mmCIF file with all atom_site columns, N, CA and C in Angstrom:
data_model
loop_
_atom_site.group_PDB
_atom_site.id
_atom_site.type_symbol
_atom_site.label_atom_id
_atom_site.label_alt_id
_atom_site.label_comp_id
_atom_site.label_asym_id
_atom_site.label_entity_id
_atom_site.label_seq_id
_atom_site.pdbx_PDB_ins_code
_atom_site.Cartn_x
_atom_site.Cartn_y
_atom_site.Cartn_z
_atom_site.occupancy
_atom_site.B_iso_or_equiv
_atom_site.pdbx_formal_charge
_atom_site.auth_seq_id
_atom_site.auth_comp_id
_atom_site.auth_asym_id
_atom_site.auth_atom_id
_atom_site.pdbx_PDB_model_num
ATOM 1   N N  . MET A 1 1  ? 14.849  11.564  -7.226 1.00 48.00 ? 49  MET A N  1
ATOM 2   C CA . MET A 1 1  ? 15.238  11.625  -5.831 1.00 48.00 ? 49  MET A CA 1
ATOM 3   C C  . MET A 1 1  ? 16.528  12.423  -5.731 1.00 48.00 ? 49  MET A C  1
ATOM 4   N N  . THR A 1 2  ? 16.597  13.313  -4.796 1.00 57.00 ? 50  THR A N  1
ATOM 5   C CA . THR A 1 2  ? 17.789  14.126  -4.623 1.00 57.00 ? 50  THR A CA 1
ATOM 6   C C  . THR A 1 2  ? 18.711  13.512  -3.595 1.00 57.00 ? 50  THR A C  1
ATOM 7   N N  . LEU A 1 3  ? 19.956  13.865  -3.702 1.00 61.00 ? 51  LEU A N  1
ATOM 8   C CA . LEU A 1 3  ? 20.959  13.363  -2.773 1.00 61.00 ? 51  LEU A CA 1
ATOM 9   C C  . LEU A 1 3  ? 20.581  13.738  -1.348 1.00 61.00 ? 51  LEU A C  1
ATOM 10  N N  . GLY A 1 4  ? 20.641  12.782  -0.452 1.00 61.00 ? 52  GLY A N  1
ATOM 11  C CA . GLY A 1 4  ? 20.319  13.036  0.947  1.00 61.00 ? 52  GLY A CA 1
ATOM 12  C C  . GLY A 1 4  ? 18.870  12.768  1.297  1.00 61.00 ? 52  GLY A C  1
ATOM 13  N N  . SER A 1 5  ? 18.023  12.554  0.295  1.00 71.00 ? 53  SER A N  1
ATOM 14  C CA . SER A 1 5  ? 16.633  12.245  0.603  1.00 71.00 ? 53  SER A CA 1
ATOM 15  C C  . SER A 1 5  ? 16.482  10.735  0.763  1.00 71.00 ? 53  SER A C  1
ATOM 16  N N  . SER A 1 6  ? 15.459  10.343  1.467  1.00 86.00 ? 54  SER A N  1
ATOM 17  C CA . SER A 1 6  ? 15.249  8.915   1.674  1.00 86.00 ? 54  SER A CA 1
ATOM 18  C C  . SER A 1 6  ? 13.826  8.546   1.297  1.00 86.00 ? 54  SER A C  1
ATOM 19  N N  . VAL A 1 7  ? 13.655  7.320   0.917  1.00 90.00 ? 55  VAL A N  1
ATOM 20  C CA . VAL A 1 7  ? 12.357  6.797   0.535  1.00 90.00 ? 55  VAL A CA 1
ATOM 21  C C  . VAL A 1 7  ? 12.025  5.680   1.501  1.00 90.00 ? 55  VAL A C  1
ATOM 22  N N  . MET A 1 8  ? 10.810  5.705   2.015  1.00 94.00 ? 56  MET A N  1
ATOM 23  C CA . MET A 1 8  ? 10.346  4.635   2.888  1.00 94.00 ? 56  MET A CA 1
ATOM 24  C C  . MET A 1 8  ? 9.599   3.635   2.027  1.00 94.00 ? 56  MET A C  1
ATOM 25  N N  . TYR A 1 9  ? 10.138  2.424   1.935  1.00 95.00 ? 57  TYR A N  1
ATOM 26  C CA . TYR A 1 9  ? 9.492   1.390   1.148  1.00 95.00 ? 57  TYR A CA 1
ATOM 27  C C  . TYR A 1 9  ? 8.500   0.631   2.009  1.00 95.00 ? 57  TYR A C  1
ATOM 28  N N  . VAL A 1 10 ? 7.297   0.467   1.470  1.00 96.00 ? 58  VAL A N  1
ATOM 29  C CA . VAL A 1 10 ? 6.283   -0.310  2.159  1.00 96.00 ? 58  VAL A CA 1
ATOM 30  C C  . VAL A 1 10 ? 6.361   -1.774  1.705  1.00 96.00 ? 58  VAL A C  1
ATOM 31  N N  . CYS A 1 11 ? 6.848   -1.983  0.487  1.00 97.00 ? 59  CYS A N  1
ATOM 32  C CA . CYS A 1 11 ? 6.989   -3.331  -0.064 1.00 97.00 ? 59  CYS A CA 1
ATOM 33  C C  . CYS A 1 11 ? 8.355   -3.446  -0.725 1.00 97.00 ? 59  CYS A C  1
ATOM 34  N N  . ILE A 1 12 ? 9.210   -4.236  -0.137 1.00 96.00 ? 60  ILE A N  1
ATOM 35  C CA . ILE A 1 12 ? 10.559  -4.430  -0.671 1.00 96.00 ? 60  ILE A CA 1
ATOM 36  C C  . ILE A 1 12 ? 10.514  -5.305  -1.918 1.00 96.00 ? 60  ILE A C  1
ATOM 37  N N  . CYS A 1 13 ? 9.667   -6.327  -1.921 1.00 96.00 ? 61  CYS A N  1
ATOM 38  C CA . CYS A 1 13 ? 9.597   -7.248  -3.067 1.00 96.00 ? 61  CYS A CA 1
ATOM 39  C C  . CYS A 1 13 ? 9.324   -6.518  -4.378 1.00 96.00 ? 61  CYS A C  1
ATOM 40  N N  . ALA A 1 14 ? 8.409   -5.553  -4.338 1.00 96.00 ? 62  ALA A N  1
ATOM 41  C CA . ALA A 1 14 ? 8.021   -4.826  -5.550 1.00 96.00 ? 62  ALA A CA 1
ATOM 42  C C  . ALA A 1 14 ? 8.627   -3.430  -5.610 1.00 96.00 ? 62  ALA A C  1
ATOM 43  N N  . ALA A 1 15 ? 9.460   -3.080  -4.627 1.00 96.00 ? 63  ALA A N  1
ATOM 44  C CA . ALA A 1 15 ? 10.089  -1.748  -4.552 1.00 96.00 ? 63  ALA A CA 1
ATOM 45  C C  . ALA A 1 15 ? 9.050   -0.631  -4.664 1.00 96.00 ? 63  ALA A C  1
ATOM 46  N N  . VAL A 1 16 ? 7.974   -0.749  -3.876 1.00 97.00 ? 64  VAL A N  1
ATOM 47  C CA . VAL A 1 16 ? 6.914   0.255   -3.856 1.00 97.00 ? 64  VAL A CA 1
ATOM 48  C C  . VAL A 1 16 ? 7.067   1.097   -2.596 1.00 97.00 ? 64  VAL A C  1
ATOM 49  N N  . SER A 1 17 ? 7.125   2.407   -2.803 1.00 96.00 ? 65  SER A N  1
ATOM 50  C CA . SER A 1 17 ? 7.291   3.305   -1.665 1.00 96.00 ? 65  SER A CA 1
ATOM 51  C C  . SER A 1 17 ? 5.978   3.471   -0.914 1.00 96.00 ? 65  SER A C  1
ATOM 52  N N  . GLN A 1 18 ? 6.108   3.897   0.317  1.00 96.00 ? 66  GLN A N  1
ATOM 53  C CA . GLN A 1 18 ? 4.928   4.170   1.135  1.00 96.00 ? 66  GLN A CA 1
ATOM 54  C C  . GLN A 1 18 ? 4.088   5.252   0.477  1.00 96.00 ? 66  GLN A C  1
ATOM 55  N N  . ALA A 1 19 ? 4.745   6.272   -0.073 1.00 95.00 ? 67  ALA A N  1
ATOM 56  C CA . ALA A 1 19 ? 4.030   7.369   -0.729 1.00 95.00 ? 67  ALA A CA 1
ATOM 57  C C  . ALA A 1 19 ? 3.241   6.876   -1.941 1.00 95.00 ? 67  ALA A C  1
ATOM 58  N N  . GLU A 1 20 ? 3.823   5.970   -2.717 1.00 96.00 ? 68  GLU A N  1
ATOM 59  C CA . GLU A 1 20 ? 3.139   5.443   -3.899 1.00 96.00 ? 68  GLU A CA 1
ATOM 60  C C  . GLU A 1 20 ? 1.898   4.650   -3.506 1.00 96.00 ? 68  GLU A C  1
ATOM 61  N N  . ALA A 1 21 ? 2.023   3.793   -2.515 1.00 96.00 ? 69  ALA A N  1
ATOM 62  C CA . ALA A 1 21 ? 0.877   3.008   -2.049 1.00 96.00 ? 69  ALA A CA 1
ATOM 63  C C  . ALA A 1 21 ? -0.194  3.929   -1.465 1.00 96.00 ? 69  ALA A C  1
ATOM 64  N N  . ARG A 1 22 ? 0.228   4.929   -0.689 1.00 95.00 ? 70  ARG A N  1
ATOM 65  C CA . ARG A 1 22 ? -0.713  5.876   -0.088 1.00 95.00 ? 70  ARG A CA 1
ATOM 66  C C  . ARG A 1 22 ? -1.488  6.629   -1.168 1.00 95.00 ? 70  ARG A C  1
ATOM 67  N N  . GLU A 1 23 ? -0.820  7.023   -2.244 1.00 94.00 ? 71  GLU A N  1
ATOM 68  C CA . GLU A 1 23 ? -1.492  7.740   -3.329 1.00 94.00 ? 71  GLU A CA 1
ATOM 69  C C  . GLU A 1 23 ? -2.592  6.892   -3.963 1.00 94.00 ? 71  GLU A C  1
ATOM 70  N N  . CYS A 1 24 ? -2.345  5.607   -4.141 1.00 92.00 ? 72  CYS A N  1
ATOM 71  C CA . CYS A 1 24 ? -3.376  4.707   -4.676 1.00 92.00 ? 72  CYS A CA 1
ATOM 72  C C  . CYS A 1 24 ? -4.599  4.690   -3.771 1.00 92.00 ? 72  CYS A C  1
ATOM 73  N N  . ILE A 1 25 ? -4.367  4.737   -2.483 1.00 94.00 ? 73  ILE A N  1
ATOM 74  C CA . ILE A 1 25 ? -5.456  4.691   -1.503 1.00 94.00 ? 73  ILE A CA 1
ATOM 75  C C  . ILE A 1 25 ? -6.200  6.024   -1.467 1.00 94.00 ? 73  ILE A C  1
ATOM 76  N N  . VAL A 1 26 ? -5.465  7.112   -1.357 1.00 93.00 ? 74  VAL A N  1
ATOM 77  C CA . VAL A 1 26 ? -6.058  8.447   -1.222 1.00 93.00 ? 74  VAL A CA 1
ATOM 78  C C  . VAL A 1 26 ? -6.917  8.799   -2.431 1.00 93.00 ? 74  VAL A C  1
ATOM 79  N N  . HIS A 1 27 ? -6.484  8.396   -3.607 1.00 90.00 ? 75  HIS A N  1
ATOM 80  C CA . HIS A 1 27 ? -7.213  8.723   -4.833 1.00 90.00 ? 75  HIS A CA 1
ATOM 81  C C  . HIS A 1 27 ? -8.321  7.730   -5.147 1.00 90.00 ? 75  HIS A C  1
ATOM 82  N N  . GLY A 1 28 ? -8.605  6.831   -4.212 1.00 89.00 ? 76  GLY A N  1
ATOM 83  C CA . GLY A 1 28 ? -9.709  5.901   -4.356 1.00 89.00 ? 76  GLY A CA 1
ATOM 84  C C  . GLY A 1 28 ? -9.464  4.745   -5.301 1.00 89.00 ? 76  GLY A C  1
ATOM 85  N N  . GLU A 1 29 ? -8.223  4.542   -5.696 1.00 88.00 ? 77  GLU A N  1
ATOM 86  C CA . GLU A 1 29 ? -7.897  3.452   -6.613 1.00 88.00 ? 77  GLU A CA 1
ATOM 87  C C  . GLU A 1 29 ? -7.784  2.114   -5.888 1.00 88.00 ? 77  GLU A C  1
ATOM 88  N N  . ALA A 1 30 ? -7.574  2.147   -4.585 1.00 93.00 ? 78  ALA A N  1
ATOM 89  C CA . ALA A 1 30 ? -7.376  0.924   -3.818 1.00 93.00 ? 78  ALA A CA 1
ATOM 90  C C  . ALA A 1 30 ? -8.182  0.986   -2.526 1.00 93.00 ? 78  ALA A C  1
ATOM 91  N N  . ARG A 1 31 ? -8.998  -0.038  -2.334 1.00 93.00 ? 79  ARG A N  1
ATOM 92  C CA . ARG A 1 31 ? -9.815  -0.141  -1.121 1.00 93.00 ? 79  ARG A CA 1
ATOM 93  C C  . ARG A 1 31 ? -9.518  -1.392  -0.327 1.00 93.00 ? 79  ARG A C  1
ATOM 94  N N  . SER A 1 32 ? -8.598  -2.195  -0.847 1.00 95.00 ? 80  SER A N  1
ATOM 95  C CA . SER A 1 32 ? -8.209  -3.431  -0.170 1.00 95.00 ? 80  SER A CA 1
ATOM 96  C C  . SER A 1 32 ? -6.755  -3.732  -0.528 1.00 95.00 ? 80  SER A C  1
ATOM 97  N N  . ILE A 1 33 ? -6.187  -4.683  0.168  1.00 95.00 ? 81  ILE A N  1
ATOM 98  C CA . ILE A 1 33 ? -4.814  -5.085  -0.143 1.00 95.00 ? 81  ILE A CA 1
ATOM 99  C C  . ILE A 1 33 ? -4.762  -5.646  -1.559 1.00 95.00 ? 81  ILE A C  1
ATOM 100 N N  . GLU A 1 34 ? -5.761  -6.398  -1.933 1.00 96.00 ? 82  GLU A N  1
ATOM 101 C CA . GLU A 1 34 ? -5.801  -6.942  -3.291 1.00 96.00 ? 82  GLU A CA 1
ATOM 102 C C  . GLU A 1 34 ? -5.816  -5.822  -4.335 1.00 96.00 ? 82  GLU A C  1
ATOM 103 N N  . ASP A 1 35 ? -6.556  -4.740  -4.052 1.00 96.00 ? 83  ASP A N  1
ATOM 104 C CA . ASP A 1 35 ? -6.560  -3.585  -4.960 1.00 96.00 ? 83  ASP A CA 1
ATOM 105 C C  . ASP A 1 35 ? -5.172  -2.970  -5.065 1.00 96.00 ? 83  ASP A C  1
ATOM 106 N N  . ILE A 1 36 ? -4.475  -2.875  -3.938 1.00 96.00 ? 84  ILE A N  1
ATOM 107 C CA . ILE A 1 36 ? -3.122  -2.309  -3.944 1.00 96.00 ? 84  ILE A CA 1
ATOM 108 C C  . ILE A 1 36 ? -2.201  -3.179  -4.790 1.00 96.00 ? 84  ILE A C  1
ATOM 109 N N  . VAL A 1 37 ? -2.307  -4.490  -4.639 1.00 96.00 ? 85  VAL A N  1
ATOM 110 C CA . VAL A 1 37 ? -1.502  -5.408  -5.453 1.00 96.00 ? 85  VAL A CA 1
ATOM 111 C C  . VAL A 1 37 ? -1.756  -5.147  -6.935 1.00 96.00 ? 85  VAL A C  1
ATOM 112 N N  . ASN A 1 38 ? -3.016  -5.008  -7.300 1.00 96.00 ? 86  ASN A N  1
ATOM 113 C CA . ASN A 1 38 ? -3.371  -4.810  -8.705 1.00 96.00 ? 86  ASN A CA 1
ATOM 114 C C  . ASN A 1 38 ? -2.971  -3.438  -9.235 1.00 96.00 ? 86  ASN A C  1
ATOM 115 N N  . ARG A 1 39 ? -2.974  -2.422  -8.391 1.00 95.00 ? 87  ARG A N  1
ATOM 116 C CA . ARG A 1 39 ? -2.679  -1.054  -8.836 1.00 95.00 ? 87  ARG A CA 1
ATOM 117 C C  . ARG A 1 39 ? -1.191  -0.743  -8.892 1.00 95.00 ? 87  ARG A C  1
ATOM 118 N N  . CYS A 1 40 ? -0.445  -1.144  -7.847 1.00 94.00 ? 88  CYS A N  1
ATOM 119 C CA . CYS A 1 40 ? 0.975   -0.748  -7.825 1.00 94.00 ? 88  CYS A CA 1
ATOM 120 C C  . CYS A 1 40 ? 1.927   -1.900  -7.522 1.00 94.00 ? 88  CYS A C  1
ATOM 121 N N  . GLY A 1 41 ? 1.397   -3.092  -7.276 1.00 95.00 ? 89  GLY A N  1
ATOM 122 C CA . GLY A 1 41 ? 2.241   -4.259  -7.079 1.00 95.00 ? 89  GLY A CA 1
ATOM 123 C C  . GLY A 1 41 ? 2.627   -4.560  -5.648 1.00 95.00 ? 89  GLY A C  1
ATOM 124 N N  . ALA A 1 42 ? 2.470   -3.613  -4.752 1.00 96.00 ? 90  ALA A N  1
ATOM 125 C CA . ALA A 1 42 ? 2.821   -3.856  -3.352 1.00 96.00 ? 90  ALA A CA 1
ATOM 126 C C  . ALA A 1 42 ? 1.939   -4.947  -2.779 1.00 96.00 ? 90  ALA A C  1
ATOM 127 N N  . GLY A 1 43 ? 2.539   -5.876  -2.034 1.00 96.00 ? 91  GLY A N  1
ATOM 128 C CA . GLY A 1 43 ? 1.795   -6.934  -1.378 1.00 96.00 ? 91  GLY A CA 1
ATOM 129 C C  . GLY A 1 43 ? 1.647   -8.202  -2.185 1.00 96.00 ? 91  GLY A C  1
ATOM 130 N N  . GLY A 1 44 ? 2.144   -8.211  -3.398 1.00 96.00 ? 92  GLY A N  1
ATOM 131 C CA . GLY A 1 44 ? 1.979   -9.374  -4.248 1.00 96.00 ? 92  GLY A CA 1
ATOM 132 C C  . GLY A 1 44 ? 3.084   -10.406 -4.143 1.00 96.00 ? 92  GLY A C  1
ATOM 133 N N  . GLY A 1 45 ? 4.112   -10.105 -3.363 1.00 95.00 ? 93  GLY A N  1
ATOM 134 C CA . GLY A 1 45 ? 5.232   -11.034 -3.229 1.00 95.00 ? 93  GLY A CA 1
ATOM 135 C C  . GLY A 1 45 ? 5.082   -11.911 -2.007 1.00 95.00 ? 93  GLY A C  1
ATOM 136 N N  . CYS A 1 46 ? 5.943   -11.716 -1.041 1.00 96.00 ? 94  CYS A N  1
ATOM 137 C CA . CYS A 1 46 ? 5.984   -12.586 0.133  1.00 96.00 ? 94  CYS A CA 1
ATOM 138 C C  . CYS A 1 46 ? 4.842   -12.340 1.121  1.00 96.00 ? 94  CYS A C  1
ATOM 139 N N  . GLY A 1 47 ? 4.235   -11.150 1.074  1.00 95.00 ? 95  GLY A N  1
ATOM 140 C CA . GLY A 1 47 ? 3.110   -10.846 1.962  1.00 95.00 ? 95  GLY A CA 1
ATOM 141 C C  . GLY A 1 47 ? 3.489   -10.230 3.294  1.00 95.00 ? 95  GLY A C  1
ATOM 142 N N  . SER A 1 48 ? 4.778   -10.073 3.559  1.00 96.00 ? 96  SER A N  1
ATOM 143 C CA . SER A 1 48 ? 5.173   -9.529  4.859  1.00 96.00 ? 96  SER A CA 1
ATOM 144 C C  . SER A 1 48 ? 4.787   -8.060  5.030  1.00 96.00 ? 96  SER A C  1
ATOM 145 N N  . CYS A 1 49 ? 4.409   -7.378  3.961  1.00 97.00 ? 97  CYS A N  1
ATOM 146 C CA . CYS A 1 49 ? 4.022   -5.973  4.056  1.00 97.00 ? 97  CYS A CA 1
ATOM 147 C C  . CYS A 1 49 ? 2.516   -5.787  4.250  1.00 97.00 ? 97  CYS A C  1
ATOM 148 N N  . HIS A 1 50 ? 1.760   -6.860  4.301  1.00 97.00 ? 98  HIS A N  1
ATOM 149 C CA . HIS A 1 50 ? 0.304   -6.744  4.400  1.00 97.00 ? 98  HIS A CA 1
ATOM 150 C C  . HIS A 1 50 ? -0.141  -5.957  5.627  1.00 97.00 ? 98  HIS A C  1
ATOM 151 N N  . ASP A 1 51 ? 0.533   -6.102  6.747  1.00 97.00 ? 99  ASP A N  1
ATOM 152 C CA . ASP A 1 51 ? 0.158   -5.330  7.943  1.00 97.00 ? 99  ASP A CA 1
ATOM 153 C C  . ASP A 1 51 ? 0.393   -3.836  7.718  1.00 97.00 ? 99  ASP A C  1
ATOM 154 N N  . ARG A 1 52 ? 1.508   -3.486  7.080  1.00 96.00 ? 100 ARG A N  1
ATOM 155 C CA . ARG A 1 52 ? 1.780   -2.071  6.778  1.00 96.00 ? 100 ARG A CA 1
ATOM 156 C C  . ARG A 1 52 ? 0.756   -1.522  5.791  1.00 96.00 ? 100 ARG A C  1
ATOM 157 N N  . LEU A 1 53 ? 0.403   -2.319  4.796  1.00 97.00 ? 101 LEU A N  1
ATOM 158 C CA . LEU A 1 53 ? -0.607  -1.887  3.829  1.00 97.00 ? 101 LEU A CA 1
ATOM 159 C C  . LEU A 1 53 ? -1.968  -1.720  4.502  1.00 97.00 ? 101 LEU A C  1
ATOM 160 N N  . ALA A 1 54 ? -2.303  -2.621  5.407  1.00 96.00 ? 102 ALA A N  1
ATOM 161 C CA . ALA A 1 54 ? -3.566  -2.512  6.144  1.00 96.00 ? 102 ALA A CA 1
ATOM 162 C C  . ALA A 1 54 ? -3.595  -1.234  6.974  1.00 96.00 ? 102 ALA A C  1
ATOM 163 N N  . ASP A 1 55 ? -2.468  -0.881  7.587  1.00 95.00 ? 103 ASP A N  1
ATOM 164 C CA . ASP A 1 55 ? -2.384  0.373   8.342  1.00 95.00 ? 103 ASP A CA 1
ATOM 165 C C  . ASP A 1 55 ? -2.610  1.571   7.433  1.00 95.00 ? 103 ASP A C  1
ATOM 166 N N  . LEU A 1 56 ? -1.991  1.560   6.258  1.00 95.00 ? 104 LEU A N  1
ATOM 167 C CA . LEU A 1 56 ? -2.179  2.658   5.303  1.00 95.00 ? 104 LEU A CA 1
ATOM 168 C C  . LEU A 1 56 ? -3.634  2.755   4.874  1.00 95.00 ? 104 LEU A C  1
ATOM 169 N N  . LEU A 1 57 ? -4.260  1.624   4.615  1.00 95.00 ? 105 LEU A N  1
ATOM 170 C CA . LEU A 1 57 ? -5.672  1.627   4.234  1.00 95.00 ? 105 LEU A CA 1
ATOM 171 C C  . LEU A 1 57 ? -6.545  2.227   5.326  1.00 95.00 ? 105 LEU A C  1
ATOM 172 N N  . SER A 1 58 ? -6.318  1.830   6.556  1.00 94.00 ? 106 SER A N  1
ATOM 173 C CA . SER A 1 58 ? -7.164  2.337   7.644  1.00 94.00 ? 106 SER A CA 1
ATOM 174 C C  . SER A 1 58 ? -6.930  3.821   7.909  1.00 94.00 ? 106 SER A C  1
ATOM 175 N N  . LYS A 1 59 ? -5.729  4.311   7.646  1.00 93.00 ? 107 LYS A N  1
ATOM 176 C CA . LYS A 1 59 ? -5.421  5.722   7.897  1.00 93.00 ? 107 LYS A CA 1
ATOM 177 C C  . LYS A 1 59 ? -5.794  6.649   6.749  1.00 93.00 ? 107 LYS A C  1
ATOM 178 N N  . HIS A 1 60 ? -5.729  6.162   5.509  1.00 90.00 ? 108 HIS A N  1
ATOM 179 C CA . HIS A 1 60 ? -5.818  7.068   4.359  1.00 90.00 ? 108 HIS A CA 1
ATOM 180 C C  . HIS A 1 60 ? -6.969  6.817   3.407  1.00 90.00 ? 108 HIS A C  1
ATOM 181 N N  . SER A 1 61 ? -7.762  5.796   3.629  1.00 87.00 ? 109 SER A N  1
ATOM 182 C CA . SER A 1 61 ? -8.859  5.509   2.716  1.00 87.00 ? 109 SER A CA 1
ATOM 183 C C  . SER A 1 61 ? -9.944  6.573   2.840  1.00 87.00 ? 109 SER A C  1
ATOM 184 N N  . PRO A 1 62 ? -10.315 7.207   1.719  1.00 78.00 ? 110 PRO A N  1
ATOM 185 C CA . PRO A 1 62 ? -11.349 8.238   1.781  1.00 78.00 ? 110 PRO A CA 1
ATOM 186 C C  . PRO A 1 62 ? -12.722 7.689   2.131  1.00 78.00 ? 110 PRO A C  1
ATOM 187 N N  . THR A 1 63 ? -12.932 6.404   1.940  1.00 69.00 ? 111 THR A N  1
ATOM 188 C CA . THR A 1 63 ? -14.226 5.796   2.242  1.00 69.00 ? 111 THR A CA 1
ATOM 189 C C  . THR A 1 63 ? -14.209 5.029   3.548  1.00 69.00 ? 111 THR A C  1
ATOM 190 N N  . GLY A 1 64 ? -13.089 5.062   4.246  1.00 57.00 ? 112 GLY A N  1
ATOM 191 C CA . GLY A 1 64 ? -12.979 4.326   5.493  1.00 57.00 ? 112 GLY A CA 1
ATOM 192 C C  . GLY A 1 64 ? -12.979 2.827   5.269  1.00 57.00 ? 112 GLY A C  1
ATOM 193 N N  . ALA A 1 65 ? -12.458 2.410   4.135  1.00 54.00 ? 113 ALA A N  1
ATOM 194 C CA . ALA A 1 65 ? -12.453 0.987   3.781  1.00 54.00 ? 113 ALA A CA 1
ATOM 195 C C  . ALA A 1 65 ? -11.697 0.172   4.806  1.00 54.00 ? 113 ALA A C  1
ATOM 196 N N  . HIS A 1 66 ? -12.170 -1.008  5.001  1.00 51.00 ? 114 HIS A N  1
ATOM 197 C CA . HIS A 1 66 ? -11.485 -1.944  5.888  1.00 51.00 ? 114 HIS A CA 1
ATOM 198 C C  . HIS A 1 66 ? -10.422 -2.674  5.104  1.00 51.00 ? 114 HIS A C  1
ATOM 199 N N  . ALA A 1 67 ? -9.298  -2.908  5.723  1.00 50.00 ? 115 ALA A N  1
ATOM 200 C CA . ALA A 1 67 ? -8.199  -3.607  5.060  1.00 50.00 ? 115 ALA A CA 1
ATOM 201 C C  . ALA A 1 67 ? -8.488  -5.085  5.046  1.00 50.00 ? 115 ALA A C  1
ATOM 202 N N  . THR A 1 68 ? -8.907  -5.573  3.913  1.00 50.00 ? 116 THR A N  1
ATOM 203 C CA . THR A 1 68 ? -9.186  -6.991  3.774  1.00 50.00 ? 116 THR A CA 1
ATOM 204 C C  . THR A 1 68 ? -8.348  -7.544  2.636  1.00 50.00 ? 116 THR A C  1
ATOM 205 N N  . SER A 1 69 ? -8.109  -8.797  2.718  1.00 48.00 ? 117 SER A N  1
ATOM 206 C CA . SER A 1 69 ? -7.343  -9.452  1.667  1.00 48.00 ? 117 SER A CA 1
ATOM 207 C C  . SER A 1 69 ? -7.863  -10.846 1.449  1.00 48.00 ? 117 SER A C  1
ATOM 208 N N  . ALA A 1 70 ? -8.102  -11.173 0.215  1.00 45.00 ? 118 ALA A N  1
ATOM 209 C CA . ALA A 1 70 ? -8.484  -12.529 -0.140 1.00 45.00 ? 118 ALA A CA 1
ATOM 210 C C  . ALA A 1 70 ? -7.246  -13.367 -0.404 1.00 45.00 ? 118 ALA A C  1
ATOM 211 N N  . MET A 1 71 ? -6.096  -12.729 -0.376 1.00 47.00 ? 119 MET A N  1
ATOM 212 C CA . MET A 1 71 ? -4.849  -13.411 -0.666 1.00 47.00 ? 119 MET A CA 1
ATOM 213 C C  . MET A 1 71 ? -4.351  -14.144 0.564  1.00 47.00 ? 119 MET A C  1
ATOM 214 N N  . SER A 1 72 ? -3.776  -15.286 0.365  1.00 43.00 ? 120 SER A N  1
ATOM 215 C CA . SER A 1 72 ? -3.199  -16.020 1.498  1.00 43.00 ? 120 SER A CA 1
ATOM 216 C C  . SER A 1 72 ? -1.853  -15.435 1.851  1.00 43.00 ? 120 SER A C  1
ATOM 217 N N  . ARG A 1 73 ? -1.508  -15.536 3.101  1.00 40.00 ? 121 ARG A N  1
ATOM 218 C CA . ARG A 1 73 ? -0.236  -14.980 3.570  1.00 40.00 ? 121 ARG A CA 1
ATOM 219 C C  . ARG A 1 73 ? 0.829   -16.017 3.551  1.00 40.00 ? 121 ARG A C  1
#
């Protein structure tokens, strides 16, 4: 990261950036919130980022996957 640049974190608990989570989705590695938790750790802590992760899934999933989670909030 260069001086003056900023990173948008999607999950503070796991320090996962929005770009990192989006890459998991775009490359087909994650089709659900549970997949994101398993791939990059986002969403596995307090759960307050699940809505943001669901938005990323609906916007960037190549298969149009629905944002579902078997995890309790």
